């Protein structure tokens, strides 16, 4: 059995540079999470910290970007599989969502968890190209579910914004 020929994806250098930028931005935001989330309760248990979820998601994004940049360093085999082709990923969208996530982290203590989560979900859905009907159908129930899980069930402290 012979190995499939390996080919290099087009634009691999540009994509790797954007992936490294994504990893650096997300890692920086992980380190700045405590400063971005104000007021940050120092005496809250780790699972009740308002920085837990953003830190975990940003760390996951940073690790994913580094892994993908490393994978794109080597030519990938061409196969006829139905798996997702990471070389087709739109890194610009990932950076845009990262910027929205940073604004979301800033907005939570200013506006409140529920309203800022809803605004984040609405804006990120539109950036990703969802139609208005789909955007509202996904964003409203998801914002309510996340508010219930984090604020009510897990009792995560988010401070008091001007709205919910």
Short mmCIF file of N, CA and C in Angstrom, two decimals:
data_model
loop_
_atom_site.label_atom_id
_atom_site.label_comp_id
_atom_site.label_asym_id
_atom_site.label_seq_id
_atom_site.Cartn_x
_atom_site.Cartn_y
_atom_site.Cartn_z
N UNK A 1 0.84 -1.17 0.00
CA UNK A 1 0.00 0.00 0.00
C UNK A 1 0.89 1.24 0.00
N UNK A 2 0.72 2.10 -0.98
CA UNK A 2 1.58 3.28 -1.06
C UNK A 2 0.88 4.48 -0.44
N UNK A 3 1.69 5.40 0.04
CA UNK A 3 1.16 6.60 0.68
C UNK A 3 0.64 7.55 -0.40
N UNK A 4 -0.38 8.30 -0.05
CA UNK A 4 -0.94 9.28 -0.98
C UNK A 4 0.06 10.41 -1.18
N UNK A 5 0.10 10.97 -2.38
CA UNK A 5 1.02 12.10 -2.60
C UNK A 5 0.65 13.27 -1.71
N UNK A 6 1.67 14.03 -1.33
CA UNK A 6 1.45 15.17 -0.45
C UNK A 6 1.53 16.44 -1.26
N UNK A 7 0.58 17.33 -1.00
CA UNK A 7 0.56 18.61 -1.70
C UNK A 7 0.52 19.73 -0.68
N UNK A 8 1.02 20.88 -1.08
CA UNK A 8 1.01 22.05 -0.20
C UNK A 8 -0.20 22.90 -0.52
N UNK A 9 -0.99 23.30 0.50
CA UNK A 9 -2.15 24.14 0.23
C UNK A 9 -1.73 25.53 -0.26
N UNK A 10 -2.56 26.12 -1.11
CA UNK A 10 -2.26 27.45 -1.61
C UNK A 10 -2.39 28.47 -0.48
N UNK A 11 -1.52 29.45 -0.51
CA UNK A 11 -1.60 30.51 0.50
C UNK A 11 -1.22 30.04 1.88
N UNK A 12 -0.45 28.96 1.99
CA UNK A 12 -0.13 28.38 3.29
C UNK A 12 0.67 29.34 4.16
N UNK A 13 1.57 30.12 3.57
CA UNK A 13 2.38 31.05 4.36
C UNK A 13 1.50 32.13 4.98
N UNK A 14 0.60 32.70 4.19
CA UNK A 14 -0.30 33.74 4.68
C UNK A 14 -1.21 33.18 5.76
N UNK A 15 -1.76 32.00 5.54
CA UNK A 15 -2.64 31.35 6.52
C UNK A 15 -1.89 31.07 7.82
N UNK A 16 -0.67 30.58 7.72
CA UNK A 16 0.11 30.30 8.94
C UNK A 16 0.39 31.58 9.70
N UNK A 17 0.67 32.67 9.00
CA UNK A 17 0.92 33.95 9.67
C UNK A 17 -0.34 34.42 10.40
N UNK A 18 -1.49 34.28 9.76
CA UNK A 18 -2.74 34.66 10.43
C UNK A 18 -3.04 33.75 11.61
N UNK A 19 -2.72 32.47 11.49
CA UNK A 19 -2.92 31.55 12.61
C UNK A 19 -2.02 31.91 13.79
N UNK A 20 -0.78 32.26 13.51
CA UNK A 20 0.13 32.68 14.58
C UNK A 20 -0.38 33.97 15.22
N UNK A 21 -0.87 34.91 14.40
CA UNK A 21 -1.45 36.14 14.93
C UNK A 21 -2.65 35.82 15.82
N UNK A 22 -3.50 34.91 15.38
CA UNK A 22 -4.65 34.48 16.17
C UNK A 22 -4.20 33.88 17.50
N UNK A 23 -3.18 33.04 17.47
CA UNK A 23 -2.68 32.42 18.69
C UNK A 23 -2.11 33.46 19.65
N UNK A 24 -1.36 34.43 19.13
CA UNK A 24 -0.77 35.47 19.98
C UNK A 24 -1.86 36.36 20.58
N UNK A 25 -2.85 36.74 19.76
CA UNK A 25 -3.94 37.58 20.27
C UNK A 25 -4.74 36.85 21.35
N UNK A 26 -5.06 35.60 21.11
CA UNK A 26 -5.85 34.87 22.10
C UNK A 26 -5.06 34.62 23.37
N UNK A 27 -3.78 34.30 23.25
CA UNK A 27 -2.96 34.10 24.44
C UNK A 27 -2.85 35.41 25.23
N UNK A 28 -2.71 36.52 24.53
CA UNK A 28 -2.66 37.83 25.21
C UNK A 28 -3.97 38.12 25.93
N UNK A 29 -5.08 37.77 25.29
CA UNK A 29 -6.37 38.01 25.92
C UNK A 29 -6.58 37.10 27.13
N UNK A 30 -6.03 35.88 27.09
CA UNK A 30 -6.12 35.01 28.27
C UNK A 30 -5.40 35.67 29.44
N UNK A 31 -4.21 36.20 29.16
CA UNK A 31 -3.43 36.85 30.22
C UNK A 31 -4.10 38.13 30.72
N UNK A 32 -4.86 38.80 29.84
CA UNK A 32 -5.49 40.08 30.21
C UNK A 32 -6.93 39.91 30.69
N UNK A 33 -7.41 38.68 30.81
CA UNK A 33 -8.81 38.46 31.16
C UNK A 33 -9.19 39.12 32.47
N UNK A 34 -8.35 39.02 33.48
CA UNK A 34 -8.68 39.63 34.79
C UNK A 34 -8.78 41.14 34.69
N UNK A 35 -7.99 41.76 33.81
CA UNK A 35 -8.08 43.21 33.66
C UNK A 35 -9.27 43.61 32.78
N UNK A 36 -9.65 42.73 31.85
CA UNK A 36 -10.77 43.04 30.96
C UNK A 36 -12.12 42.87 31.66
N UNK A 37 -12.17 41.98 32.64
CA UNK A 37 -13.43 41.73 33.35
C UNK A 37 -13.37 42.49 34.66
N UNK A 38 -14.08 43.61 34.70
CA UNK A 38 -14.07 44.48 35.87
C UNK A 38 -15.50 44.68 36.33
N UNK A 39 -15.86 44.57 37.55
CA UNK A 39 -15.01 44.22 38.68
C UNK A 39 -14.76 42.72 38.73
N UNK A 40 -13.54 42.34 39.02
CA UNK A 40 -13.17 40.93 39.10
C UNK A 40 -13.12 40.52 40.56
N UNK A 41 -13.99 39.60 40.97
CA UNK A 41 -14.02 39.19 42.38
C UNK A 41 -12.84 38.27 42.71
N UNK A 42 -11.90 38.74 43.48
CA UNK A 42 -10.71 37.96 43.82
C UNK A 42 -11.02 36.79 44.75
N UNK A 43 -12.10 36.89 45.53
CA UNK A 43 -12.39 35.84 46.50
C UNK A 43 -13.36 34.79 45.97
N UNK A 44 -13.76 34.85 44.70
CA UNK A 44 -14.67 33.87 44.13
C UNK A 44 -13.94 32.55 43.89
N UNK A 45 -14.65 31.43 44.10
CA UNK A 45 -14.07 30.12 43.79
C UNK A 45 -13.77 30.06 42.29
N UNK A 46 -12.81 29.23 41.89
CA UNK A 46 -12.38 29.20 40.49
C UNK A 46 -13.54 28.90 39.54
N UNK A 47 -14.48 28.05 39.95
CA UNK A 47 -15.59 27.70 39.07
C UNK A 47 -16.68 28.77 39.09
N UNK A 48 -16.63 29.72 40.01
CA UNK A 48 -17.56 30.83 40.04
C UNK A 48 -16.96 32.11 39.47
N UNK A 49 -15.72 32.04 39.05
CA UNK A 49 -15.05 33.22 38.53
C UNK A 49 -15.65 33.61 37.18
N UNK A 50 -15.85 34.88 36.98
CA UNK A 50 -16.38 35.36 35.70
C UNK A 50 -15.33 35.23 34.59
N UNK A 51 -14.08 34.94 34.94
CA UNK A 51 -13.03 34.79 33.94
C UNK A 51 -12.85 33.34 33.49
N UNK A 52 -13.51 32.39 34.12
CA UNK A 52 -13.29 30.98 33.79
C UNK A 52 -13.67 30.67 32.36
N UNK A 53 -14.90 30.91 31.97
CA UNK A 53 -15.35 30.55 30.63
C UNK A 53 -14.57 31.30 29.55
N UNK A 54 -14.43 32.63 29.64
CA UNK A 54 -13.64 33.31 28.61
C UNK A 54 -12.20 32.81 28.54
N UNK A 55 -11.58 32.55 29.68
CA UNK A 55 -10.20 32.06 29.68
C UNK A 55 -10.09 30.69 29.03
N UNK A 56 -11.02 29.81 29.35
CA UNK A 56 -10.99 28.47 28.75
C UNK A 56 -11.19 28.54 27.24
N UNK A 57 -12.15 29.34 26.80
CA UNK A 57 -12.41 29.43 25.36
C UNK A 57 -11.24 30.08 24.62
N UNK A 58 -10.66 31.11 25.20
CA UNK A 58 -9.51 31.76 24.57
C UNK A 58 -8.30 30.83 24.55
N UNK A 59 -8.08 30.09 25.63
CA UNK A 59 -6.97 29.13 25.66
C UNK A 59 -7.18 28.05 24.61
N UNK A 60 -8.40 27.57 24.48
CA UNK A 60 -8.71 26.57 23.46
C UNK A 60 -8.45 27.12 22.06
N UNK A 61 -8.84 28.36 21.81
CA UNK A 61 -8.59 28.98 20.51
C UNK A 61 -7.09 29.13 20.25
N UNK A 62 -6.33 29.51 21.27
CA UNK A 62 -4.89 29.68 21.11
C UNK A 62 -4.22 28.35 20.80
N UNK A 63 -4.57 27.32 21.54
CA UNK A 63 -3.99 25.99 21.31
C UNK A 63 -4.38 25.49 19.92
N UNK A 64 -5.64 25.67 19.55
CA UNK A 64 -6.09 25.25 18.23
C UNK A 64 -5.34 25.96 17.11
N UNK A 65 -5.10 27.25 17.27
CA UNK A 65 -4.37 28.01 16.25
C UNK A 65 -2.93 27.53 16.13
N UNK A 66 -2.29 27.24 17.25
CA UNK A 66 -0.90 26.75 17.22
C UNK A 66 -0.84 25.37 16.56
N UNK A 67 -1.76 24.50 16.94
CA UNK A 67 -1.79 23.15 16.35
C UNK A 67 -2.03 23.23 14.85
N UNK A 68 -2.97 24.07 14.43
CA UNK A 68 -3.28 24.19 13.00
C UNK A 68 -2.11 24.82 12.24
N UNK A 69 -1.43 25.81 12.84
CA UNK A 69 -0.27 26.41 12.18
C UNK A 69 0.83 25.37 12.01
N UNK A 70 1.03 24.52 13.02
CA UNK A 70 2.03 23.46 12.92
C UNK A 70 1.64 22.45 11.84
N UNK A 71 0.36 22.09 11.79
CA UNK A 71 -0.11 21.14 10.78
C UNK A 71 0.08 21.69 9.38
N UNK A 72 -0.13 22.98 9.21
CA UNK A 72 0.00 23.59 7.88
C UNK A 72 1.45 23.80 7.48
N UNK A 73 2.36 23.59 8.41
CA UNK A 73 3.78 23.71 8.10
C UNK A 73 4.20 22.61 7.13
N UNK A 74 3.59 21.46 7.26
CA UNK A 74 3.91 20.32 6.41
C UNK A 74 2.83 20.15 5.34
N UNK A 75 3.21 19.72 4.17
CA UNK A 75 2.19 19.46 3.14
C UNK A 75 1.24 18.37 3.62
N UNK A 76 -0.03 18.53 3.30
CA UNK A 76 -1.04 17.57 3.72
C UNK A 76 -1.32 16.59 2.59
N UNK A 77 -1.59 15.33 2.94
CA UNK A 77 -1.90 14.36 1.89
C UNK A 77 -3.25 14.68 1.26
N UNK A 78 -3.35 14.43 -0.02
CA UNK A 78 -4.63 14.62 -0.69
C UNK A 78 -5.39 13.30 -0.62
N UNK A 79 -6.57 13.36 -0.11
CA UNK A 79 -7.39 12.16 0.01
C UNK A 79 -8.78 12.47 -0.48
N UNK A 80 -9.54 11.45 -0.71
CA UNK A 80 -10.92 11.64 -1.15
C UNK A 80 -11.88 11.56 0.02
N UNK A 81 -11.43 11.92 1.21
CA UNK A 81 -12.27 11.78 2.39
C UNK A 81 -13.27 12.93 2.51
N UNK A 82 -14.30 12.70 3.31
CA UNK A 82 -15.32 13.72 3.56
C UNK A 82 -14.99 14.58 4.77
N UNK A 83 -13.80 14.44 5.34
CA UNK A 83 -13.41 15.22 6.50
C UNK A 83 -13.30 16.70 6.12
N UNK A 84 -13.41 17.54 7.12
CA UNK A 84 -13.24 18.97 6.89
C UNK A 84 -11.81 19.25 6.46
N UNK A 85 -11.66 20.13 5.51
CA UNK A 85 -10.35 20.53 5.03
C UNK A 85 -9.97 21.84 5.71
N UNK A 86 -9.05 21.76 6.66
CA UNK A 86 -8.68 22.95 7.43
C UNK A 86 -8.03 24.02 6.57
N UNK A 87 -7.49 23.64 5.43
CA UNK A 87 -6.87 24.65 4.56
C UNK A 87 -7.91 25.59 3.96
N UNK A 88 -9.18 25.20 4.02
CA UNK A 88 -10.26 26.04 3.51
C UNK A 88 -10.82 26.98 4.57
N UNK A 89 -10.28 26.92 5.78
CA UNK A 89 -10.77 27.77 6.87
C UNK A 89 -10.53 29.24 6.54
N UNK A 90 -11.45 30.08 6.97
CA UNK A 90 -11.32 31.52 6.74
C UNK A 90 -10.81 32.16 8.03
N UNK A 91 -9.51 32.37 8.08
CA UNK A 91 -8.85 32.86 9.29
C UNK A 91 -9.30 34.28 9.61
N UNK A 92 -9.60 35.07 8.60
CA UNK A 92 -10.08 36.43 8.84
C UNK A 92 -11.35 36.45 9.69
N UNK A 93 -12.24 35.48 9.46
CA UNK A 93 -13.44 35.38 10.27
C UNK A 93 -13.09 35.03 11.72
N UNK A 94 -12.12 34.16 11.90
CA UNK A 94 -11.70 33.80 13.25
C UNK A 94 -11.16 35.02 14.00
N UNK A 95 -10.39 35.84 13.31
CA UNK A 95 -9.86 37.06 13.94
C UNK A 95 -11.00 38.03 14.25
N UNK A 96 -11.98 38.14 13.35
CA UNK A 96 -13.12 39.03 13.60
C UNK A 96 -13.92 38.57 14.81
N UNK A 97 -14.14 37.27 14.94
CA UNK A 97 -14.86 36.74 16.08
C UNK A 97 -14.04 36.95 17.36
N UNK A 98 -12.73 36.83 17.28
CA UNK A 98 -11.88 37.08 18.43
C UNK A 98 -12.01 38.53 18.89
N UNK A 99 -12.05 39.46 17.96
CA UNK A 99 -12.23 40.87 18.31
C UNK A 99 -13.59 41.07 18.97
N UNK A 100 -14.63 40.45 18.41
CA UNK A 100 -15.95 40.54 19.03
C UNK A 100 -15.95 39.94 20.43
N UNK A 101 -15.21 38.85 20.62
CA UNK A 101 -15.14 38.22 21.94
C UNK A 101 -14.45 39.15 22.94
N UNK A 102 -13.40 39.85 22.51
CA UNK A 102 -12.75 40.82 23.38
C UNK A 102 -13.71 41.94 23.77
N UNK A 103 -14.49 42.44 22.81
CA UNK A 103 -15.50 43.45 23.11
C UNK A 103 -16.57 42.89 24.05
N UNK A 104 -16.91 41.63 23.86
CA UNK A 104 -17.88 40.97 24.73
C UNK A 104 -17.38 40.91 26.17
N UNK A 105 -16.10 40.56 26.34
CA UNK A 105 -15.52 40.50 27.70
C UNK A 105 -15.56 41.88 28.35
N UNK A 106 -15.33 42.92 27.56
CA UNK A 106 -15.39 44.27 28.09
C UNK A 106 -16.83 44.66 28.42
N UNK A 107 -17.79 44.21 27.59
CA UNK A 107 -19.18 44.64 27.73
C UNK A 107 -19.92 43.97 28.88
N UNK A 108 -19.52 42.78 29.28
CA UNK A 108 -20.27 42.05 30.32
C UNK A 108 -20.41 42.88 31.59
N UNK A 109 -19.35 43.42 32.17
CA UNK A 109 -19.55 44.20 33.40
C UNK A 109 -20.21 45.55 33.15
N UNK A 110 -20.13 46.05 31.92
CA UNK A 110 -20.73 47.34 31.62
C UNK A 110 -22.24 47.24 31.40
N UNK A 111 -22.64 46.25 30.60
CA UNK A 111 -24.04 46.11 30.20
C UNK A 111 -24.78 45.03 30.97
N UNK A 112 -24.06 44.10 31.55
CA UNK A 112 -24.68 42.95 32.18
C UNK A 112 -24.48 41.71 31.32
N UNK A 113 -24.57 40.55 31.95
CA UNK A 113 -24.26 39.30 31.25
C UNK A 113 -25.27 39.00 30.15
N UNK A 114 -26.54 39.06 30.45
CA UNK A 114 -27.57 38.66 29.49
C UNK A 114 -27.56 39.53 28.24
N UNK A 115 -27.55 40.84 28.42
CA UNK A 115 -27.61 41.73 27.26
C UNK A 115 -26.33 41.67 26.43
N UNK A 116 -25.17 41.62 27.08
CA UNK A 116 -23.92 41.56 26.31
C UNK A 116 -23.78 40.21 25.61
N UNK A 117 -24.25 39.14 26.23
CA UNK A 117 -24.21 37.83 25.57
C UNK A 117 -25.10 37.84 24.34
N UNK A 118 -26.29 38.41 24.48
CA UNK A 118 -27.20 38.49 23.34
C UNK A 118 -26.58 39.34 22.22
N UNK A 119 -25.99 40.47 22.56
CA UNK A 119 -25.35 41.31 21.54
C UNK A 119 -24.18 40.59 20.87
N UNK A 120 -23.39 39.86 21.65
CA UNK A 120 -22.27 39.10 21.09
C UNK A 120 -22.77 38.04 20.13
N UNK A 121 -23.79 37.29 20.54
CA UNK A 121 -24.31 36.23 19.68
C UNK A 121 -24.94 36.80 18.41
N UNK A 122 -25.66 37.90 18.54
CA UNK A 122 -26.26 38.53 17.36
C UNK A 122 -25.18 39.02 16.39
N UNK A 123 -24.19 39.73 16.92
CA UNK A 123 -23.16 40.29 16.04
C UNK A 123 -22.27 39.21 15.44
N UNK A 124 -21.91 38.20 16.21
CA UNK A 124 -21.06 37.15 15.65
C UNK A 124 -21.82 36.31 14.62
N UNK A 125 -23.11 36.11 14.82
CA UNK A 125 -23.91 35.39 13.82
C UNK A 125 -23.96 36.17 12.51
N UNK A 126 -24.10 37.47 12.61
CA UNK A 126 -24.13 38.29 11.39
C UNK A 126 -22.76 38.32 10.70
N UNK A 127 -21.68 38.40 11.49
CA UNK A 127 -20.33 38.36 10.90
C UNK A 127 -20.12 37.05 10.16
N UNK A 128 -20.65 35.97 10.71
CA UNK A 128 -20.50 34.66 10.07
C UNK A 128 -21.43 34.47 8.87
N UNK A 129 -22.30 35.44 8.64
CA UNK A 129 -23.13 35.41 7.45
C UNK A 129 -24.49 34.77 7.61
N UNK A 130 -24.94 34.56 8.84
CA UNK A 130 -26.27 34.00 9.06
C UNK A 130 -27.32 35.04 8.68
N UNK A 131 -28.46 34.57 8.22
CA UNK A 131 -29.58 35.46 7.93
C UNK A 131 -30.19 35.95 9.24
N UNK A 132 -31.01 37.01 9.14
CA UNK A 132 -31.60 37.59 10.35
C UNK A 132 -32.47 36.59 11.09
N UNK A 133 -33.25 35.81 10.36
CA UNK A 133 -34.15 34.84 11.00
C UNK A 133 -33.34 33.79 11.77
N UNK A 134 -32.31 33.27 11.15
CA UNK A 134 -31.45 32.28 11.81
C UNK A 134 -30.72 32.90 12.98
N UNK A 135 -30.24 34.12 12.79
CA UNK A 135 -29.52 34.82 13.86
C UNK A 135 -30.38 34.93 15.11
N UNK A 136 -31.61 35.39 14.96
CA UNK A 136 -32.49 35.52 16.13
C UNK A 136 -32.92 34.17 16.68
N UNK A 137 -33.16 33.20 15.78
CA UNK A 137 -33.60 31.88 16.23
C UNK A 137 -32.52 31.17 17.05
N UNK A 138 -31.26 31.46 16.77
CA UNK A 138 -30.17 30.85 17.54
C UNK A 138 -29.76 31.70 18.74
N UNK A 139 -29.68 33.00 18.55
CA UNK A 139 -29.11 33.89 19.57
C UNK A 139 -29.99 34.04 20.80
N UNK A 140 -31.27 34.24 20.61
CA UNK A 140 -32.16 34.45 21.76
C UNK A 140 -32.20 33.24 22.70
N UNK A 141 -32.50 32.04 22.20
CA UNK A 141 -32.53 30.89 23.12
C UNK A 141 -31.15 30.57 23.73
N UNK A 142 -30.10 30.76 22.92
CA UNK A 142 -28.77 30.46 23.44
C UNK A 142 -28.37 31.44 24.54
N UNK A 143 -28.68 32.72 24.37
CA UNK A 143 -28.37 33.72 25.40
C UNK A 143 -29.12 33.39 26.69
N UNK A 144 -30.39 33.04 26.57
CA UNK A 144 -31.17 32.66 27.75
C UNK A 144 -30.60 31.41 28.43
N UNK A 145 -30.25 30.42 27.62
CA UNK A 145 -29.70 29.17 28.18
C UNK A 145 -28.37 29.42 28.86
N UNK A 146 -27.51 30.22 28.25
CA UNK A 146 -26.20 30.51 28.85
C UNK A 146 -26.37 31.32 30.13
N UNK A 147 -27.29 32.28 30.14
CA UNK A 147 -27.55 33.05 31.35
C UNK A 147 -28.02 32.14 32.47
N UNK A 148 -28.94 31.23 32.15
CA UNK A 148 -29.45 30.32 33.18
C UNK A 148 -28.34 29.42 33.70
N UNK A 149 -27.52 28.85 32.81
CA UNK A 149 -26.45 27.94 33.24
C UNK A 149 -25.41 28.67 34.08
N UNK A 150 -24.90 29.79 33.57
CA UNK A 150 -23.79 30.45 34.26
C UNK A 150 -24.24 31.31 35.44
N UNK A 151 -25.28 32.11 35.25
CA UNK A 151 -25.69 33.03 36.33
C UNK A 151 -26.54 32.34 37.39
N UNK A 152 -27.44 31.49 37.00
CA UNK A 152 -28.36 30.88 37.96
C UNK A 152 -27.87 29.54 38.48
N UNK A 153 -27.48 28.63 37.59
CA UNK A 153 -27.09 27.29 38.00
C UNK A 153 -25.70 27.27 38.64
N UNK A 154 -24.70 27.82 37.95
CA UNK A 154 -23.33 27.82 38.47
C UNK A 154 -23.02 29.00 39.37
N UNK A 155 -23.91 29.99 39.42
CA UNK A 155 -23.77 31.18 40.27
C UNK A 155 -22.46 31.93 40.02
N UNK A 156 -22.10 32.05 38.75
CA UNK A 156 -20.90 32.79 38.38
C UNK A 156 -21.19 34.28 38.57
N UNK A 157 -20.26 34.98 39.23
CA UNK A 157 -20.42 36.40 39.50
C UNK A 157 -19.97 37.20 38.29
N UNK A 158 -20.86 37.99 37.71
CA UNK A 158 -20.53 38.80 36.54
C UNK A 158 -20.57 40.28 36.84
N UNK A 159 -20.75 40.67 38.07
CA UNK A 159 -20.87 42.08 38.38
C UNK A 159 -22.27 42.56 38.02
N UNK A 160 -22.49 43.82 38.14
CA UNK A 160 -23.82 44.38 37.88
C UNK A 160 -23.71 45.43 36.80
N UNK A 161 -24.19 45.09 35.61
CA UNK A 161 -24.21 46.02 34.50
C UNK A 161 -25.44 46.90 34.56
N UNK A 162 -25.57 47.78 33.58
CA UNK A 162 -26.71 48.67 33.58
C UNK A 162 -27.98 47.98 33.10
N UNK A 163 -27.84 46.83 32.40
CA UNK A 163 -28.97 46.04 31.97
C UNK A 163 -28.86 44.68 32.63
N UNK A 164 -29.62 43.72 32.14
CA UNK A 164 -29.57 42.35 32.69
C UNK A 164 -28.23 41.70 32.49
#
